[in-house]
Tab-separated table of N, CA, C and O in Angstrom:
chain	number	residue	atom	x	y	z
L	1	MET	N	-15.343	134.954	65.858
L	1	MET	CA	-15.726	133.604	66.660
L	1	MET	C	-15.841	132.523	66.134
L	1	MET	O	-15.472	131.504	66.880
L	2	SER	N	-16.472	132.598	64.768
L	2	SER	CA	-16.504	131.396	64.173
L	2	SER	C	-15.195	130.513	64.037
L	2	SER	O	-14.894	129.270	63.827
L	3	ARG	N	-13.822	131.052	63.802
L	3	ARG	CA	-12.534	130.675	63.955
L	3	ARG	C	-12.056	130.140	65.001
L	3	ARG	O	-11.546	128.923	64.860
L	4	ARG	N	-12.645	130.607	66.305
L	4	ARG	CA	-12.115	130.044	67.465
L	4	ARG	C	-13.147	129.061	68.125
L	4	ARG	O	-12.767	128.111	68.760
L	5	HIS	N	-14.405	129.182	67.734
L	5	HIS	CA	-15.300	128.198	68.174
L	5	HIS	C	-16.277	127.936	67.342
L	5	HIS	O	-17.527	128.265	67.054
L	6	PRO	N	-15.958	127.066	66.239
L	6	PRO	CA	-16.636	126.575	65.132
L	6	PRO	C	-17.727	125.754	65.412
L	6	PRO	O	-18.873	126.062	64.697
L	7	ALA	N	-17.655	125.117	66.417
L	7	ALA	CA	-19.048	124.415	67.093
L	7	ALA	C	-20.341	125.116	67.465
L	7	ALA	O	-21.470	124.995	67.157
L	8	ARG	N	-19.944	126.288	68.045
L	8	ARG	CA	-20.686	127.260	68.502
L	8	ARG	C	-21.580	128.153	67.311
L	8	ARG	O	-22.710	128.635	67.601
L	9	THR	N	-20.805	128.376	66.211
L	9	THR	CA	-21.329	128.896	65.144
L	9	THR	C	-21.732	128.363	64.017
L	9	THR	O	-22.104	128.562	62.870
L	10	ALA	N	-21.902	126.903	63.942
L	10	ALA	CA	-22.061	125.974	63.200
L	10	ALA	C	-23.561	126.007	62.729
L	10	ALA	O	-24.318	124.928	63.122
L	11	THR	N	-24.146	126.972	62.239
L	11	THR	CA	-25.539	127.065	61.734
L	11	THR	C	-25.753	128.056	60.448
L	11	THR	O	-24.890	128.817	60.336
L	12	ARG	N	-26.721	127.777	59.969
L	12	ARG	CA	-26.898	128.691	58.736
L	12	ARG	C	-27.850	130.029	59.145
L	12	ARG	O	-27.905	130.936	58.381
L	13	THR	N	-28.304	130.049	60.247
L	13	THR	CA	-29.071	131.181	60.938
L	13	THR	C	-28.321	132.011	61.845
L	13	THR	O	-28.084	131.306	62.965
L	14	ARG	N	-27.802	132.998	61.557
L	14	ARG	CA	-27.087	133.846	62.664
L	14	ARG	C	-28.117	134.906	63.041
L	14	ARG	O	-28.873	135.508	62.320
L	15	LYS	N	-27.976	135.199	64.343
L	15	LYS	CA	-28.745	136.144	65.190
L	15	LYS	C	-27.855	137.092	65.890
L	15	LYS	O	-26.809	136.738	66.256
L	16	ARG	N	-28.246	138.245	66.142
L	16	ARG	CA	-27.577	139.234	66.623
L	16	ARG	C	-27.626	139.233	68.202
L	16	ARG	O	-26.444	139.540	68.737
L	17	GLY	N	-28.548	138.930	68.813
L	17	GLY	CA	-28.570	138.633	70.213
L	17	GLY	C	-29.173	139.866	70.970
L	17	GLY	O	-29.080	139.773	72.252
L	18	ARG	N	-29.012	140.927	70.469
L	18	ARG	CA	-29.683	142.292	70.981
L	18	ARG	C	-30.215	142.933	69.888
L	18	ARG	O	-29.914	142.784	69.041
L	19	SER	N	-30.814	144.070	70.322
L	19	SER	CA	-31.602	144.983	69.655
L	19	SER	C	-30.976	146.358	69.772
L	19	SER	O	-31.137	146.916	70.927
L	20	ASN	N	-30.733	147.062	68.754
L	20	ASN	CA	-30.388	148.324	68.892
L	20	ASN	C	-30.881	149.070	67.707
L	20	ASN	O	-31.029	148.474	66.566
L	21	ASP	N	-31.715	150.382	68.103
L	21	ASP	CA	-32.512	151.346	67.163
L	21	ASP	C	-31.541	151.485	65.983
L	21	ASP	O	-32.286	151.670	64.807
L	22	LEU	N	-30.314	151.730	66.160
L	22	LEU	CA	-29.436	152.143	65.028
L	22	LEU	C	-28.761	150.770	64.161
L	22	LEU	O	-28.112	150.988	63.154
L	23	ALA	N	-29.138	149.450	64.490
L	23	ALA	CA	-28.466	148.595	63.653
L	23	ALA	C	-29.541	147.969	62.628
L	23	ALA	O	-29.022	146.843	62.031
L	24	ALA	N	-30.685	148.251	62.539
L	24	ALA	CA	-31.555	147.977	61.671
L	24	ALA	C	-31.481	148.826	60.197
L	24	ALA	O	-31.659	149.933	60.472
L	25	VAL	N	-31.237	148.486	59.013
L	25	VAL	CA	-31.247	149.267	57.759
L	25	VAL	C	-32.077	148.668	56.816
L	25	VAL	O	-31.899	147.539	56.325
L	26	VAL	N	-33.060	149.423	56.354
L	26	VAL	CA	-34.068	149.067	55.432
L	26	VAL	C	-33.362	149.299	53.921
L	26	VAL	O	-33.151	150.575	53.743
L	27	HIS	N	-33.475	148.479	53.229
L	27	HIS	CA	-32.813	148.493	51.557
L	27	HIS	C	-33.836	148.410	50.777
L	27	HIS	O	-34.594	147.200	50.657
L	28	GLY	N	-34.027	149.359	49.735
L	28	GLY	CA	-34.675	149.087	48.600
L	28	GLY	C	-36.278	149.027	48.739
L	28	GLY	O	-36.754	149.020	49.835
L	29	THR	N	-37.184	148.621	47.878
L	29	THR	CA	-38.646	148.446	47.858
L	29	THR	C	-38.733	146.996	48.227
L	29	THR	O	-40.127	146.434	48.175
L	30	ASP	N	-37.968	145.834	48.322
L	30	ASP	CA	-38.252	144.760	48.253
L	30	ASP	C	-38.689	143.968	49.641
L	30	ASP	O	-39.111	143.093	49.850
L	31	GLY	N	-38.581	145.064	50.563
L	31	GLY	CA	-38.758	144.718	52.127
L	31	GLY	C	-37.837	143.940	52.834
L	31	GLY	O	-38.002	143.725	53.920
L	32	GLU	N	-36.658	143.751	52.180
L	32	GLU	CA	-35.706	143.093	53.033
L	32	GLU	C	-34.822	144.273	53.845
L	32	GLU	O	-34.682	145.303	53.553
L	33	PHE	N	-34.316	143.434	54.894
L	33	PHE	CA	-33.594	144.595	55.769
L	33	PHE	C	-32.168	143.772	56.299
L	33	PHE	O	-32.023	142.671	56.019
L	34	ARG	N	-31.093	144.503	56.238
L	34	ARG	CA	-29.824	144.019	56.473
L	34	ARG	C	-29.678	144.461	57.853
L	34	ARG	O	-29.818	145.714	58.342
L	35	VAL	N	-29.179	143.637	58.718
L	35	VAL	CA	-28.828	144.099	60.191
L	35	VAL	C	-27.371	144.106	60.451
L	35	VAL	O	-26.353	143.454	59.741
L	36	ILE	N	-26.752	145.233	60.795
L	36	ILE	CA	-25.577	145.639	61.161
L	36	ILE	C	-25.288	145.695	62.500
L	36	ILE	O	-26.024	145.540	63.367
L	37	ASP	N	-23.863	145.877	63.089
L	37	ASP	CA	-23.611	146.082	64.426
L	37	ASP	C	-23.744	144.770	65.085
L	37	ASP	O	-24.679	144.622	65.994
L	38	TRP	N	-23.084	143.666	64.578
L	38	TRP	CA	-23.414	142.389	65.509
L	38	TRP	C	-22.596	142.396	66.636
L	38	TRP	O	-21.465	141.495	66.502
L	39	GLY	N	-22.904	142.906	67.447
L	39	GLY	CA	-22.011	142.830	68.790
L	39	GLY	C	-22.207	141.592	69.447
L	39	GLY	O	-21.123	141.191	70.362
L	40	PHE	N	-23.216	140.933	69.472
L	40	PHE	CA	-23.392	139.517	69.922
L	40	PHE	C	-24.008	138.484	69.233
L	40	PHE	O	-25.094	138.089	69.446
L	41	PRO	N	-23.297	138.114	68.195
L	41	PRO	CA	-23.676	137.096	67.389
L	41	PRO	C	-23.914	135.781	67.977
L	41	PRO	O	-23.209	135.442	68.956
L	42	GLY	N	-24.929	134.756	67.530
L	42	GLY	CA	-24.995	133.530	67.915
L	42	GLY	C	-26.030	132.904	67.285
L	42	GLY	O	-26.802	133.482	66.239
L	43	ALA	N	-26.259	131.800	67.208
L	43	ALA	CA	-27.171	130.708	66.807
L	43	ALA	C	-28.536	130.899	67.448
L	43	ALA	O	-28.634	130.907	68.836
L	44	ALA	N	-29.558	130.830	66.812
L	44	ALA	CA	-31.057	131.075	67.393
L	44	ALA	C	-32.043	130.664	66.258
L	44	ALA	O	-31.702	130.351	65.247
L	45	ALA	N	-33.027	130.280	66.750
L	45	ALA	CA	-34.499	130.220	65.749
L	45	ALA	C	-34.372	131.595	64.562
L	45	ALA	O	-34.133	132.521	65.087
L	46	GLY	N	-35.128	131.050	63.607
L	46	GLY	CA	-35.016	131.842	62.579
L	46	GLY	C	-36.002	133.372	62.986
L	46	GLY	O	-35.745	134.247	62.033
L	47	TRP	N	-36.803	133.201	63.859
L	47	TRP	CA	-37.726	134.142	64.083
L	47	TRP	C	-37.161	135.243	65.004
L	47	TRP	O	-37.869	136.216	65.581
L	48	VAL	N	-36.237	134.878	65.741
L	48	VAL	CA	-35.748	135.586	66.866
L	48	VAL	C	-35.416	137.194	66.679
L	48	VAL	O	-35.699	138.126	67.367
L	49	ASP	N	-34.786	137.549	65.448
L	49	ASP	CA	-34.439	138.930	65.054
L	49	ASP	C	-35.658	139.696	65.000
L	49	ASP	O	-35.990	140.685	65.337
L	50	SER	N	-36.742	138.947	64.096
L	50	SER	CA	-38.097	139.517	63.754
L	50	SER	C	-38.794	139.835	65.243
L	50	SER	O	-39.479	140.637	65.364
L	51	ALA	N	-38.768	138.798	66.302
L	51	ALA	CA	-39.250	139.007	67.618
L	51	ALA	C	-38.729	140.127	68.321
L	51	ALA	O	-39.461	141.035	68.874
L	52	PHE	N	-37.343	140.449	68.222
L	52	PHE	CA	-36.676	141.657	68.912
L	52	PHE	C	-37.451	142.926	68.100
L	52	PHE	O	-37.585	143.976	68.726
L	53	LEU	N	-37.522	142.886	66.665
L	53	LEU	CA	-37.891	143.929	66.183
L	53	LEU	C	-39.492	144.194	66.243
L	53	LEU	O	-39.765	145.491	66.286
L	54	THR	N	-40.083	143.043	66.609
L	54	THR	CA	-41.445	143.428	67.175
L	54	THR	C	-41.645	144.170	68.124
L	54	THR	O	-42.562	144.989	68.306
L	55	ILE	N	-40.549	143.795	69.094
L	55	ILE	CA	-40.743	144.543	70.556
L	55	ILE	C	-40.455	146.056	69.931
L	55	ILE	O	-40.840	147.090	70.753
L	56	ARG	N	-39.526	146.322	69.470
L	56	ARG	CA	-39.159	147.680	68.842
L	56	ARG	C	-40.339	148.381	68.055
L	56	ARG	O	-40.648	149.428	68.522
L	57	LEU	N	-40.941	147.606	67.488
L	57	LEU	CA	-42.273	148.258	66.797
L	57	LEU	C	-43.450	148.495	67.880
L	57	LEU	O	-44.003	149.810	67.855
L	58	VAL	N	-43.397	147.700	68.882
L	58	VAL	CA	-44.502	148.036	69.992
L	58	VAL	C	-44.158	149.414	70.682
L	58	VAL	O	-44.654	150.437	71.115
L	59	ALA	N	-42.594	149.512	71.112
L	59	ALA	CA	-42.112	150.609	71.402
L	59	ALA	C	-42.281	151.928	70.806
L	59	ALA	O	-42.577	153.107	71.307
L	60	ALA	N	-42.362	151.873	69.299
L	60	ALA	CA	-42.744	152.957	68.575
L	60	ALA	C	-44.056	153.235	68.231
L	60	ALA	O	-44.563	153.913	67.646
L	61	GLY	N	-44.812	152.581	68.887
L	61	GLY	CA	-46.390	152.877	69.055
L	61	GLY	C	-47.416	151.938	68.473
L	61	GLY	O	-48.624	152.070	68.565
L	62	HIS	N	-46.827	150.956	67.990
L	62	HIS	CA	-47.586	149.632	67.266
L	62	HIS	C	-48.304	149.003	68.240
L	62	HIS	O	-47.606	148.715	69.185
L	63	SER	N	-49.246	148.309	67.816
L	63	SER	CA	-50.155	147.228	69.064
L	63	SER	C	-49.231	146.031	68.606
L	63	SER	O	-48.519	145.864	67.918
L	64	PRO	N	-49.057	145.346	69.883
L	64	PRO	CA	-48.381	143.675	69.784
L	64	PRO	C	-48.874	143.156	68.644
L	64	PRO	O	-48.385	142.331	67.965
L	65	ARG	N	-50.274	143.099	68.544
L	65	ARG	CA	-51.022	142.389	67.539
L	65	ARG	C	-50.379	142.921	66.126
L	65	ARG	O	-50.061	142.031	65.299
L	66	ASP	N	-50.398	144.292	65.691
L	66	ASP	CA	-49.936	144.817	64.648
L	66	ASP	C	-48.522	144.445	64.275
L	66	ASP	O	-48.043	144.233	63.257
L	67	ALA	N	-47.729	144.452	65.336
L	67	ALA	CA	-46.308	144.273	65.289
L	67	ALA	C	-46.134	142.924	64.774
L	67	ALA	O	-44.997	142.501	64.053
L	68	GLU	N	-46.628	142.109	65.636
L	68	GLU	CA	-46.555	140.522	65.078
L	68	GLU	C	-46.917	140.025	63.967
L	68	GLU	O	-46.495	139.190	63.146
L	69	ALA	N	-47.861	140.744	63.324
L	69	ALA	CA	-48.390	140.696	62.090
L	69	ALA	C	-47.191	141.063	61.129
L	69	ALA	O	-47.182	140.386	60.111
L	70	TRP	N	-46.660	142.003	61.408
L	70	TRP	CA	-45.565	142.185	60.496
L	70	TRP	C	-44.497	141.330	60.525
L	70	TRP	O	-43.780	140.856	59.427
L	71	ALA	N	-44.159	140.841	61.658
L	71	ALA	CA	-43.180	139.895	61.868
L	71	ALA	C	-43.470	138.668	61.192
L	71	ALA	O	-42.587	137.922	60.421
L	72	ALA	N	-44.818	138.303	61.150
L	72	ALA	CA	-45.084	137.079	60.280
L	72	ALA	C	-44.959	137.292	58.891
L	72	ALA	O	-44.908	135.954	58.103
L	73	ALA	N	-44.669	138.178	58.387
L	73	ALA	CA	-44.530	138.367	56.852
L	73	ALA	C	-42.972	138.208	56.511
L	73	ALA	O	-42.770	138.229	55.456
L	74	ARG	N	-42.256	138.414	57.611
L	74	ARG	CA	-40.869	138.108	57.516
L	74	ARG	C	-40.331	136.719	57.440
L	74	ARG	O	-40.914	135.636	57.678
L	75	PRO	N	-39.195	136.421	56.430
L	75	PRO	CA	-38.721	135.148	56.245
L	75	PRO	C	-38.120	134.542	57.734
L	75	PRO	O	-37.650	135.327	58.633
L	76	GLY	N	-38.286	133.348	58.002
L	76	GLY	CA	-38.103	132.809	59.162
L	76	GLY	C	-39.220	132.667	60.163
L	76	GLY	O	-39.085	132.045	61.423
L	77	TRP	N	-39.999	133.556	60.134
L	77	TRP	CA	-41.216	133.442	61.183
L	77	TRP	C	-41.834	132.257	60.989
L	77	TRP	O	-42.102	131.768	59.616
L	78	PRO	N	-42.223	131.599	61.994
L	78	PRO	CA	-43.032	130.368	61.776
L	78	PRO	C	-44.244	130.394	61.193
L	78	PRO	O	-45.087	131.482	61.490
L	79	PRO	N	-44.564	129.529	60.173
L	79	PRO	CA	-45.975	129.632	59.420
L	79	PRO	C	-47.108	129.929	60.503
L	79	PRO	O	-47.922	130.265	60.194
L	80	ASP	N	-47.118	129.024	61.283
L	80	ASP	CA	-48.114	129.175	62.387
L	80	ASP	C	-48.212	130.113	63.230
L	80	ASP	O	-48.902	130.374	64.317
L	81	GLY	N	-47.247	131.038	63.220
L	81	GLY	CA	-46.704	132.111	64.162
L	81	GLY	C	-46.769	131.645	65.674
L	81	GLY	O	-46.718	132.424	66.543
L	82	ARG	N	-46.260	130.361	66.020
L	82	ARG	CA	-45.957	130.025	67.321
L	82	ARG	C	-44.517	129.827	67.594
L	82	ARG	O	-44.371	129.923	68.479
L	83	GLY	N	-43.854	129.213	66.787
L	83	GLY	CA	-42.418	129.338	67.186
L	83	GLY	C	-41.788	127.896	67.799
L	83	GLY	O	-40.731	127.827	67.905
L	84	ASP	N	-42.757	127.020	67.864
L	84	ASP	CA	-42.393	125.905	68.601
L	84	ASP	C	-42.844	124.610	67.777
L	84	ASP	O	-43.663	124.413	67.148
L	85	ARG	N	-42.326	123.648	67.865
L	85	ARG	CA	-42.563	122.146	67.380
L	85	ARG	C	-44.033	121.688	67.565
L	85	ARG	O	-44.623	121.089	66.630
L	86	GLY	N	-44.400	121.975	68.951
L	86	GLY	CA	-45.692	121.698	69.394
L	86	GLY	C	-46.880	122.580	68.611
L	86	GLY	O	-47.962	122.133	68.811
L	87	GLY	N	-46.428	123.716	68.201
L	87	GLY	CA	-47.696	124.370	67.740
L	87	GLY	C	-48.499	125.142	68.702
L	87	GLY	O	-49.573	125.660	68.626
L	88	THR	N	-47.892	125.277	69.862
L	88	THR	CA	-48.682	125.798	71.138
L	88	THR	C	-48.609	127.029	71.215
L	88	THR	O	-49.071	127.988	72.195
L	89	GLY	N	-47.322	127.669	70.614
L	89	GLY	CA	-46.961	129.241	70.716
L	89	GLY	C	-46.029	129.311	72.035
L	89	GLY	O	-45.551	130.510	72.481
L	90	GLU	N	-45.811	128.518	72.848
L	90	GLU	CA	-44.799	128.465	73.932
L	90	GLU	C	-43.598	129.040	73.727
L	90	GLU	O	-43.106	129.745	74.606
L	91	ALA	N	-42.838	128.857	72.429
L	91	ALA	CA	-41.503	129.348	72.372
L	91	ALA	C	-41.625	130.860	72.210
L	91	ALA	O	-40.662	131.455	72.791
L	92	LEU	N	-42.488	131.476	71.368
L	92	LEU	CA	-42.611	132.765	71.239
L	92	LEU	C	-43.067	133.317	72.605
L	92	LEU	O	-42.384	134.452	73.011
L	93	THR	N	-43.998	132.759	73.303
L	93	THR	CA	-44.377	133.140	74.509
L	93	THR	C	-43.254	133.260	75.421
L	93	THR	O	-43.063	134.391	76.397
L	94	ALA	N	-42.515	132.305	75.623
L	94	ALA	CA	-41.354	132.097	76.513
L	94	ALA	C	-40.439	133.216	76.070
L	94	ALA	O	-39.748	133.856	77.267
L	95	PHE	N	-40.122	133.292	74.702
L	95	PHE	CA	-39.030	134.600	74.647
L	95	PHE	C	-39.502	135.760	74.990
L	95	PHE	O	-38.954	136.420	75.568
L	96	ALA	N	-40.855	136.085	74.710
L	96	ALA	CA	-41.456	137.409	75.063
L	96	ALA	C	-41.241	137.773	76.674
L	96	ALA	O	-40.690	138.611	76.901
L	97	ALA	N	-41.770	136.622	77.445
L	97	ALA	CA	-41.643	136.589	79.039
L	97	ALA	C	-40.020	136.703	79.310
L	97	ALA	O	-39.846	137.520	80.200
L	98	TYR	N	-39.162	135.924	78.936
L	98	TYR	CA	-37.815	136.056	79.057
L	98	TYR	C	-37.121	137.527	78.794
L	98	TYR	O	-36.612	138.184	79.658
L	99	VAL	N	-37.560	138.104	77.649
L	99	VAL	CA	-36.913	139.435	77.262
L	99	VAL	C	-37.396	140.415	78.246
L	99	VAL	O	-36.663	141.472	78.815
L	100	ALA	N	-38.863	140.463	78.497
L	100	ALA	CA	-39.433	141.575	79.324
L	100	ALA	C	-38.768	141.242	81.007
L	100	ALA	O	-38.577	142.316	81.458
L	101	GLY	N	-38.763	139.911	81.313
L	101	GLY	CA	-38.089	140.000	82.710
L	101	GLY	C	-36.676	140.300	82.688
L	101	GLY	O	-36.177	140.959	83.601
L	102	LEU	N	-35.700	139.839	81.709
L	102	LEU	CA	-34.470	140.207	81.902
L	102	LEU	C	-34.229	141.742	81.859
L	102	LEU	O	-33.518	142.733	82.335
L	103	TRP	N	-35.144	142.550	80.752
L	103	TRP	CA	-34.993	143.947	80.600
L	103	TRP	C	-35.466	144.746	81.732
L	103	TRP	O	-34.997	146.000	81.810
L	104	THR	N	-36.475	144.250	82.330
L	104	THR	CA	-37.068	144.940	83.416
L	104	THR	C	-36.126	144.641	84.732
L	104	THR	O	-35.788	145.723	85.347
L	105	TYR	N	-35.287	143.365	84.729
L	105	TYR	CA	-34.330	143.499	85.873
L	105	TYR	C	-33.343	144.429	85.611
L	105	TYR	O	-32.884	145.075	86.562
L	106	ARG	N	-32.714	144.447	84.343
L	106	ARG	CA	-31.865	145.238	84.217
L	106	ARG	C	-32.171	146.742	84.446
L	106	ARG	O	-31.262	147.793	84.904
L	107	ALA	N	-33.162	147.141	84.139
L	107	ALA	CA	-33.910	148.691	84.182
L	107	ALA	C	-33.722	148.898	85.837
L	107	ALA	O	-33.417	149.874	86.269
L	108	VAL	N	-34.039	148.049	86.611
L	108	VAL	CA	-34.285	148.175	88.114
L	108	VAL	C	-32.852	147.921	88.708
L	108	VAL	O	-32.379	148.854	89.501
L	109	THR	N	-31.751	147.102	88.504
L	109	THR	CA	-30.643	146.916	88.804
L	109	THR	C	-29.448	147.687	88.363
L	109	THR	O	-28.645	148.152	89.108
L	110	ASP	N	-29.574	148.001	86.835
L	110	ASP	CA	-28.373	148.672	86.238
L	110	ASP	C	-28.787	150.118	85.849
L	110	ASP	O	-27.962	150.824	85.462
L	111	GLY	N	-30.175	150.672	86.048
L	111	GLY	CA	-30.733	151.683	85.624
L	111	GLY	C	-30.513	151.775	83.954
L	111	GLY	O	-30.567	152.928	83.390
L	112	VAL	N	-30.689	150.487	83.453
L	112	VAL	CA	-30.707	150.531	81.971
L	112	VAL	C	-31.944	150.446	81.613
L	112	VAL	O	-32.860	149.546	81.298
L	113	ASP	N	-32.879	151.628	81.384
L	113	ASP	CA	-34.087	151.629	81.036
L	113	ASP	C	-34.521	152.468	79.718
L	113	ASP	O	-33.680	153.293	79.630
L	114	GLY	N	-35.513	152.322	79.272
L	114	GLY	CA	-36.154	152.945	78.144
L	114	GLY	C	-37.330	152.376	77.626
L	114	GLY	O	-37.995	151.715	78.151
L	115	PRO	N	-37.934	153.130	76.528
L	115	PRO	CA	-39.347	152.690	76.250
L	115	PRO	C	-39.386	151.124	75.648
L	115	PRO	O	-40.268	150.475	75.723
L	116	TRP	N	-38.256	150.613	75.444
L	116	TRP	CA	-38.230	149.161	75.077
L	116	TRP	C	-38.722	148.230	76.118
L	116	TRP	O	-38.994	147.284	75.896
L	117	VAL	N	-38.168	148.871	77.246
L	117	VAL	CA	-38.473	147.895	78.551
L	117	VAL	C	-39.959	147.776	78.658
L	117	VAL	O	-40.546	146.606	78.911
L	118	ARG	N	-40.844	148.913	78.706
L	118	ARG	CA	-42.035	148.833	78.702
L	118	ARG	C	-42.761	147.988	77.583
L	118	ARG	O	-43.681	147.234	77.785
L	119	ALA	N	-42.142	148.137	76.141
L	119	ALA	CA	-42.731	147.601	75.059
L	119	ALA	C	-42.513	145.941	75.290
L	119	ALA	O	-43.396	145.307	74.861
L	120	ALA	N	-41.466	145.630	75.819
L	120	ALA	CA	-41.216	144.321	75.984
L	120	ALA	C	-42.138	143.603	76.967
L	120	ALA	O	-42.655	142.729	76.734
L	121	ARG	N	-42.479	144.526	77.903
L	121	ARG	CA	-43.636	143.918	79.146
L	121	ARG	C	-45.112	143.850	78.288
L	121	ARG	O	-45.629	142.954	78.550
L	122	ASP	N	-45.194	145.056	77.513
L	122	ASP	CA	-46.688	144.887	76.748
L	122	ASP	C	-46.635	143.950	75.762
L	122	ASP	O	-47.813	143.121	75.855
L	123	TYR	N	-45.649	143.386	75.176
L	123	TYR	CA	-45.529	142.176	74.272
L	123	TYR	C	-45.622	140.832	74.800
L	123	TYR	O	-46.631	140.150	74.841
L	124	ALA	N	-45.069	140.657	75.977
L	124	ALA	CA	-45.255	139.443	76.867
L	124	ALA	C	-46.580	139.416	77.419
L	124	ALA	O	-47.226	138.313	77.466
L	125	ALA	N	-47.144	140.617	77.980
L	125	ALA	CA	-48.349	140.571	78.490
L	125	ALA	C	-49.455	140.154	77.029
L	125	ALA	O	-50.367	139.552	77.676
L	126	TRP	N	-49.380	140.653	76.281
L	126	TRP	CA	-50.089	140.285	74.862
L	126	TRP	C	-50.041	139.042	74.794
L	126	TRP	O	-51.309	138.098	74.582
L	127	ARG	N	-48.898	138.431	74.746
L	127	ARG	CA	-48.791	137.001	74.369
L	127	ARG	C	-49.073	136.089	75.463
L	127	ARG	O	-49.781	135.248	74.912
L	128	THR	N	-49.158	136.344	76.626
L	128	THR	CA	-49.814	135.615	77.836
L	128	THR	C	-51.305	135.873	77.944
L	128	THR	O	-51.722	135.259	78.922
L	129	GLY	N	-51.705	136.912	77.597
L	129	GLY	CA	-53.124	137.483	77.841
L	129	GLY	C	-53.184	138.051	79.320
L	129	GLY	O	-54.414	138.048	79.960
L	130	VAL	N	-52.050	138.351	79.902
L	130	VAL	CA	-52.081	138.945	81.059
L	130	VAL	C	-52.285	140.344	80.884
L	130	VAL	O	-51.260	141.141	80.112
L	131	GLU	N	-53.046	141.063	81.787
L	131	GLU	CA	-52.853	142.835	81.748
L	131	GLU	C	-51.799	143.255	82.772
L	131	GLU	O	-52.116	142.975	83.878
L	132	ILE	N	-51.099	144.488	82.223
L	132	ILE	CA	-50.197	144.997	83.082
L	132	ILE	C	-50.980	146.115	83.332
L	132	ILE	O	-51.445	146.844	82.659
L	133	VAL	N	-50.681	146.553	84.929
L	133	VAL	CA	-51.138	147.648	85.346
L	133	VAL	C	-50.218	148.649	85.497
L	133	VAL	O	-49.061	148.488	85.917
């Protein structure tokens, strides 16, 4: 892609654009992780991969608060935990709401459902302070 569309990939931060249980591999005791299976690479904020993994941690049984605390320790996570220039948390909340909406839509229309869909909704609900019934 970078050879065909250099302007689209001209960034130092590459993001996968999707989350797959088999795509994250932890190496060593340094806490670093390497991501494989770049099916949909693209440019994004430095916290996007950690935010996707936050949703996966919620799906694995962690609370949204604990999952986001894990993400806060990863490189690229915004120091204020908010992800936007104004420091209001809108970027992370918008991300959570968008992913929850997209995955819920796909679950309903395409039958692409799984525990990650509920986890995305739970994370978005926690970010917005709205309780899901």
